[in-house]
Amino acid sequence: MYQKVTGIVLHTLKFNDVSNIVHVYTRQNGRISFLVRIPKSRKSGVRPILFQPLAMVELETDLRPTSRLHYIKEAKSLYPFRSLPYHPYKSAIAMYLAEFLYRALREEEPDGPLFAYLQHSIRWLDECESGFSNFHLVFLMRLSRFLGLYPNLDFYQEGCCFDMLNACFTLSSPVGGAFLKPDEAARIRLLLRMNYDTMHLFTMNRNERNRCLTVINDYYRLHLPDFPLLKSLEVLQELFD
């Protein structure tokens, strides 16, 4: 029986000459993989252009419990982008975050608050006109709350280190574990204070921003099983001089 689901596109992979596999994080069912046929005519109800990174789509599909790949009868855009695919900086951010979410979101269970956060964040980035150079950093730090990885700020004071493995601030350097020295620990705390509306007030140069991005990626790699080095990371680090 066909049903409608709304989702955010995470990743598209060529399957063969006539179809692609598209991974979508849906509001109703968590992460789902779809087999999308490449249309031979313009009259097709499923157009591949709809499945660009972070696109928000509505899909009519037959979800069968015994199948790992599901077919799409019809697809349409829920939110036509204004700038995201066309702005070089924004499109690089979108490519990176889509790859990040593809690796991080593996649950086939719905999570309404997480989906709402992703939807709100993507729309904010698409609609903003300036001051978004810290967006990906703030997005990833706030995402950690939904994944149960948000750092404990209770014991922070000036001069603390940040224990990466135990996700907390400490006055002494952890023995034999990954940690950040006080200057970098303070920058992580600063990121945790930012939101999309205030992040333009916190200035960083490209080297500082890239270091923060590397630290955040290392942090997730410590806590998420089999989380790889992301191919799009290097591209993003070349931006926002």
PDB file of C-alpha atoms in Angstrom, residues 67-163:
ATOM      1  CA  SER A  67      12.598  -4.955   1.913  1.00  0.00           C
ATOM      2  CA  ARG A  68      15.761  -2.903   2.436  1.00  0.00           C
ATOM      3  CA  LEU A  69      15.267  -0.898  -0.775  1.00  0.00           C
ATOM      4  CA  HIS A  70      11.941   0.737  -1.451  1.00  0.00           C
ATOM      5  CA  TYR A  71      10.457   2.029  -4.682  1.00  0.00           C
ATOM      6  CA  ILE A  72       9.146   5.553  -5.181  1.00  0.00           C
ATOM      7  CA  LYS A  73       6.007   6.072  -7.206  1.00  0.00           C
ATOM      8  CA  GLU A  74       6.105   9.856  -7.117  1.00  0.00           C
ATOM      9  CA  ALA A  75       8.346  12.553  -5.646  1.00  0.00           C
ATOM     10  CA  LYS A  76       8.035  16.305  -5.266  1.00  0.00           C
ATOM     11  CA  SER A  77       9.938  19.112  -3.574  1.00  0.00           C
ATOM     12  CA  LEU A  78       8.623  20.251  -0.196  1.00  0.00           C
ATOM     13  CA  TYR A  79      10.795  23.357  -0.128  1.00  0.00           C
ATOM     14  CA  PRO A  80      12.313  24.726  -3.348  1.00  0.00           C
ATOM     15  CA  PHE A  81      15.732  26.137  -2.494  1.00  0.00           C
ATOM     16  CA  ARG A  82      16.371  29.827  -3.082  1.00  0.00           C
ATOM     17  CA  SER A  83      20.159  29.851  -2.837  1.00  0.00           C
ATOM     18  CA  LEU A  84      21.604  26.660  -1.340  1.00  0.00           C
ATOM     19  CA  PRO A  85      22.536  24.797  -4.569  1.00  0.00           C
ATOM     20  CA  TYR A  86      23.670  27.962  -6.358  1.00  0.00           C
ATOM     21  CA  HIS A  87      25.845  29.730  -3.769  1.00  0.00           C
ATOM     22  CA  PRO A  88      29.392  28.242  -3.805  1.00  0.00           C
ATOM     23  CA  TYR A  89      29.911  28.500  -0.032  1.00  0.00           C
ATOM     24  CA  LYS A  90      26.437  27.284   0.863  1.00  0.00           C
ATOM     25  CA  SER A  91      26.578  24.363  -1.563  1.00  0.00           C
ATOM     26  CA  ALA A  92      29.927  23.263  -0.077  1.00  0.00           C
ATOM     27  CA  ILE A  93      28.425  23.396   3.417  1.00  0.00           C
ATOM     28  CA  ALA A  94      25.396  21.422   2.215  1.00  0.00           C
ATOM     29  CA  MET A  95      27.590  18.768   0.599  1.00  0.00           C
ATOM     30  CA  TYR A  96      29.646  18.380   3.755  1.00  0.00           C
ATOM     31  CA  LEU A  97      26.676  18.268   6.153  1.00  0.00           C
ATOM     32  CA  ALA A  98      24.818  15.792   3.943  1.00  0.00           C
ATOM     33  CA  GLU A  99      27.836  13.465   4.013  1.00  0.00           C
ATOM     34  CA  PHE A 100      28.174  13.947   7.763  1.00  0.00           C
ATOM     35  CA  LEU A 101      24.506  13.127   8.393  1.00  0.00           C
ATOM     36  CA  TYR A 102      24.681  10.148   6.041  1.00  0.00           C
ATOM     37  CA  ARG A 103      27.408   8.683   8.251  1.00  0.00           C
ATOM     38  CA  ALA A 104      25.945   9.774  11.605  1.00  0.00           C
ATOM     39  CA  LEU A 105      22.208   9.053  11.247  1.00  0.00           C
ATOM     40  CA  ARG A 106      21.793   5.298  11.009  1.00  0.00           C
ATOM     41  CA  GLU A 107      18.662   4.680  13.050  1.00  0.00           C
ATOM     42  CA  GLU A 108      15.600   3.351  11.272  1.00  0.00           C
ATOM     43  CA  GLU A 109      13.370   4.887  13.920  1.00  0.00           C
ATOM     44  CA  PRO A 110      11.557   8.237  13.760  1.00  0.00           C
ATOM     45  CA  ASP A 111      12.843  11.175  15.789  1.00  0.00           C
ATOM     46  CA  GLY A 112      10.505  14.136  15.440  1.00  0.00           C
ATOM     47  CA  PRO A 113      12.624  16.728  17.306  1.00  0.00           C
ATOM     48  CA  LEU A 114      15.736  15.789  15.320  1.00  0.00           C
ATOM     49  CA  PHE A 115      13.886  16.013  12.018  1.00  0.00           C
ATOM     50  CA  ALA A 116      12.468  19.414  13.001  1.00  0.00           C
ATOM     51  CA  TYR A 117      15.978  20.614  13.901  1.00  0.00           C
ATOM     52  CA  LEU A 118      17.377  19.511  10.548  1.00  0.00           C
ATOM     53  CA  GLN A 119      14.497  21.067   8.639  1.00  0.00           C
ATOM     54  CA  HIS A 120      14.764  24.382  10.488  1.00  0.00           C
ATOM     55  CA  SER A 121      18.558  24.507  10.064  1.00  0.00           C
ATOM     56  CA  ILE A 122      18.504  23.815   6.330  1.00  0.00           C
ATOM     57  CA  ARG A 123      15.879  26.465   5.721  1.00  0.00           C
ATOM     58  CA  TRP A 124      17.811  28.976   7.828  1.00  0.00           C
ATOM     59  CA  LEU A 125      20.973  28.451   5.780  1.00  0.00           C
ATOM     60  CA  ASP A 126      19.078  28.701   2.508  1.00  0.00           C
ATOM     61  CA  GLU A 127      17.338  31.939   3.477  1.00  0.00           C
ATOM     62  CA  CYS A 128      20.173  33.827   5.190  1.00  0.00           C
ATOM     63  CA  GLU A 129      22.100  36.352   3.132  1.00  0.00           C
ATOM     64  CA  SER A 130      25.290  36.810   5.161  1.00  0.00           C
ATOM     65  CA  GLY A 131      27.013  35.914   8.412  1.00  0.00           C
ATOM     66  CA  PHE A 132      26.854  32.134   7.981  1.00  0.00           C
ATOM     67  CA  SER A 133      30.565  31.256   7.962  1.00  0.00           C
ATOM     68  CA  ASN A 134      30.243  29.543  11.362  1.00  0.00           C
ATOM     69  CA  PHE A 135      27.004  27.764  10.456  1.00  0.00           C
ATOM     70  CA  HIS A 136      28.434  24.255  10.039  1.00  0.00           C
ATOM     71  CA  LEU A 137      30.261  24.465  13.373  1.00  0.00           C
ATOM     72  CA  VAL A 138      27.176  25.566  15.297  1.00  0.00           C
ATOM     73  CA  PHE A 139      25.034  23.011  13.465  1.00  0.00           C
ATOM     74  CA  LEU A 140      27.337  20.127  14.443  1.00  0.00           C
ATOM     75  CA  MET A 141      27.663  21.181  18.071  1.00  0.00           C
ATOM     76  CA  ARG A 142      23.893  21.426  18.465  1.00  0.00           C
ATOM     77  CA  LEU A 143      23.387  18.158  16.593  1.00  0.00           C
ATOM     78  CA  SER A 144      25.363  16.399  19.331  1.00  0.00           C
ATOM     79  CA  ARG A 145      22.494  17.027  21.762  1.00  0.00           C
ATOM     80  CA  PHE A 146      20.123  14.929  19.617  1.00  0.00           C
ATOM     81  CA  LEU A 147      22.668  12.106  19.382  1.00  0.00           C
ATOM     82  CA  GLY A 148      23.308  11.998  23.116  1.00  0.00           C
ATOM     83  CA  LEU A 149      26.833  13.422  22.752  1.00  0.00           C
ATOM     84  CA  TYR A 150      26.398  16.981  24.034  1.00  0.00           C
ATOM     85  CA  PRO A 151      29.352  17.991  26.242  1.00  0.00           C
ATOM     86  CA  ASN A 152      28.826  18.512  29.965  1.00  0.00           C
ATOM     87  CA  LEU A 153      29.400  22.186  30.767  1.00  0.00           C
ATOM     88  CA  ASP A 154      28.733  21.980  34.508  1.00  0.00           C
ATOM     89  CA  PHE A 155      32.342  22.099  35.667  1.00  0.00           C
ATOM     90  CA  TYR A 156      33.807  24.526  33.182  1.00  0.00           C
ATOM     91  CA  GLN A 157      36.021  27.317  34.468  1.00  0.00           C
ATOM     92  CA  GLU A 158      38.819  29.306  32.898  1.00  0.00           C
ATOM     93  CA  GLY A 159      41.901  27.154  32.393  1.00  0.00           C
ATOM     94  CA  CYS A 160      40.025  23.858  32.024  1.00  0.00           C
ATOM     95  CA  CYS A 161      40.948  21.170  29.536  1.00  0.00           C
ATOM     96  CA  PHE A 162      38.293  19.328  27.546  1.00  0.00           C
ATOM     97  CA  ASP A 163      38.224  15.550  27.904  1.00  0.00           C
TER      98      ASP A 163
END
